[in-house]
Every structure is written in structure tokens, then in C-alpha cells.
Amino acid sequence: MALSSPQILFFSTLLLGTMLSVSSTSWFGAWVGLELNLLSFIPIISSKNNQYSSEAALKYFLIQALGSSVIILSASFMLTATGPASLLLATSLLLKSGAAPFHFWFPSVMEGLQWPQAILLMTIQKIAPMSLLSYLTLNHVFPVFWAAIMLSALVGAVGGLNQTLLRKIMAYSSINHMAWMMSAILISETSWLVYFTIYCIISSSIALLFFYQEAFHVSHLLNHTNHSSPLKLLTFMSLLSLGGLPPFTGFIPKWILIQELISSGLFLILAILLMSALITLFYYLRISLTAMTISTPKTKWNSKSKGLSYLAPSILSLNVLGLLVPSILMLAV
């Protein structure tokens, strides 16, 4: 996975655009950062090795350009009508981040990407829009937030049920986690940062495992022999951690957020989030139990597994860190 000089350049400008959006003191500076981020990501996802990358790049460009045009439109209303301008701004940022009901582009773009580019789309590309969402005055955009949280939870949960393509499963999982992250924004920026950081670590570890196994379909995960059962166990422990199953690491931010939502009295949002989390856990468990109980002849596509000898211990330590948290809390008490 060696990076060429142009890729390093575009990745640097992508990070620069994200930092500019997050740290800007004006909406114009934030818009400039979003545009720099967009123009840097397009060359990164365009790949000669993937025939669908050009289609994904075009879809991504059109959607992000639409979101940027809505931001400019909202700026024209900002001086005269603050409420409608804030609603338009929130809508454009939700479109850019891929939250429901503006999620229609996210799974199809994910389907055309390689795993390293998919990691960027699921993690770094969400930083700027979600940070800008947290800067909005919640009094004006609370109805939009409320609707986006409930729809993202339901779409992310139900949409992944009938999927067999791993990139689409990860896309719908990301949409579901967007609901949790937007709920965290309603509580505090600290809650959002904790949830987003742990989500990025876990989803990146799963995507790296899929990348080194060259797995793009559920059947690829099932086609392991008994010789690779530790690898299967590592993959599905990571999936269950992403689903928030106790006592893995992915449960920690959900545990914190559940307590905060109860303290804030947001019981309806919490009920929908918990219901959607159970549905996502269902399709993670369906993949995991099937793969752990079925052994099929070894296939030839698994050519990068040797690189996992260095990657596996770190991913294992990240995803089972949650097992140690009760012990640490007991010692602290």
C-alpha cells in the first residue's frame, strides 16, 4: 500500500482542507476548506485499477458540489432570515456527511472505492461537516437534527439487512453510526469527539482487515479454512466491536452516550438508537456465526494475508480494550 508522490500531496491538502474548515472563524473560510477537501479527495479515489472508481468520483463530486451550492445559497439568507438560513446550512452539511435522508449517494460511492479510500470516506471526510454541524445554533436546526437522527438510525439498520457486499454493509453501518454521532452533538462536543474517535479506530481496523484479505463479498469471508480461524475470529470480534456489543471497545462510547441521553431526557431518540443498534448487531452476528461455523476449501484470492502478522496484534488490542475498562474503573474506585 505504498503511496506515490501525487497521492501524498493530495492527502496533505485533504487534511489541510479539513483543518481549515474546523478552525475557520467564518463560514466563508469553512466553505473554502470544504472545497479544498473535495478537490483533494477526487484524485485520491480515481484509480486505474478499479473500473468503478471514475463513476464513484463523479457521483461524489456532483453531490459535494450540490452541498457547496446550498451552503452559498444559505449565506445569501443569513443576514435577512437566520432561521431558514440555518436550516439550509444544516441540510447541506447533512448531505455532505452522508446522513439520512440524504444518504442515497453514500453506499453507491462506497461500492466504487478500494478499501483505503473507503476508510477516508468513512472517517476523515466526516470530520469537517460534522464539526460545522456542531457549531450551528441548535434552537433553529433541532427539528432537522431530530429527523436526521431517527432516519439515519432506521436507514442504517434496515438497509444493511439484505446486503451481501461488505462495502455496502460498512456504508450502512456508517449511516447508523451517524445517528449516534449526531445525538452526541446534541449533548456536547466532547461526547461527539469520544464517539467519533473510537468509531474511526474500529471501522479503520475492520476495513484494513478486509483490505489485506481482499474481501469484498460475504462469501470471501466464509471461504477460509481452519488454518485461518484466528484471522476469522479477529475479523468478527472487530465487527461485533463496531456493532457495540459488550464488552468490546465499541460499547464504551455507546455506554457513555446512553447515560448522557438518559440524563438529558431524550428517551425517544435513545429508544430508536438502541433498536437500530440491535438490528445492526443482528446482521453482524449473522455474518460472524455463519463464517465461524462453516469451513470451505481454500481459495486463491487471499494473497495479502502475510501482512496481517504485524497488523493483527494491534487490531486485537484495540478491539478488546473494552474488556479491561471495568477492571480499571474498579481500581479507580
GROMACS .gro file of C-alpha atoms in nm, residues 2 8 26 40 57 72 90 93-94 100 104 113 126 128 147 160 171 176 187 192-194 212 214 268 273 289 302 314:
model
   29
    2ALA     CA    1   0.286   0.235  -0.089
    8ILE     CA    2   0.091   1.215  -0.062
   26SER     CA    3  -1.612   3.244   0.931
   40SER     CA    4  -0.811   1.680  -0.299
   57ALA     CA    5  -1.556   1.006  -0.821
   72ILE     CA    6  -2.364   2.952  -0.073
   90ALA     CA    7  -2.772   2.209   0.826
   93LEU     CA    8  -2.386   1.965   0.584
   94LEU     CA    9  -2.601   1.654   0.637
  100ALA     CA   10  -3.022   1.012   0.609
  104PHE     CA   11  -2.862   0.791  -0.123
  113LEU     CA   12  -1.386   0.256  -0.385
  126LYS     CA   13  -1.686   1.328   0.804
  128ALA     CA   14  -1.539   1.886   0.864
  147ALA     CA   15  -3.544   1.388   1.185
  160GLY     CA   16  -2.780  -0.342   0.582
  171ALA     CA   17  -2.166   0.213   0.436
  176ASN     CA   18  -2.626   0.418   1.154
  187ILE     CA   19  -2.516   1.654   2.423
  192TRP     CA   20  -1.904   1.360   1.988
  193LEU     CA   21  -1.523   1.360   1.983
  194VAL     CA   22  -1.503   1.049   2.203
  212TYR     CA   23  -0.547  -0.748   0.344
  214GLU     CA   24  -0.901  -0.884  -0.046
  268LEU     CA   25  -3.739   0.870   2.225
  273LEU     CA   26  -3.091   0.426   1.862
  289LEU     CA   27  -2.179  -1.711   1.324
  302ASN     CA   28  -0.630  -1.444  -0.038
  314SER     CA   29  -0.264  -0.406   1.719
   0.00000   0.00000   0.00000
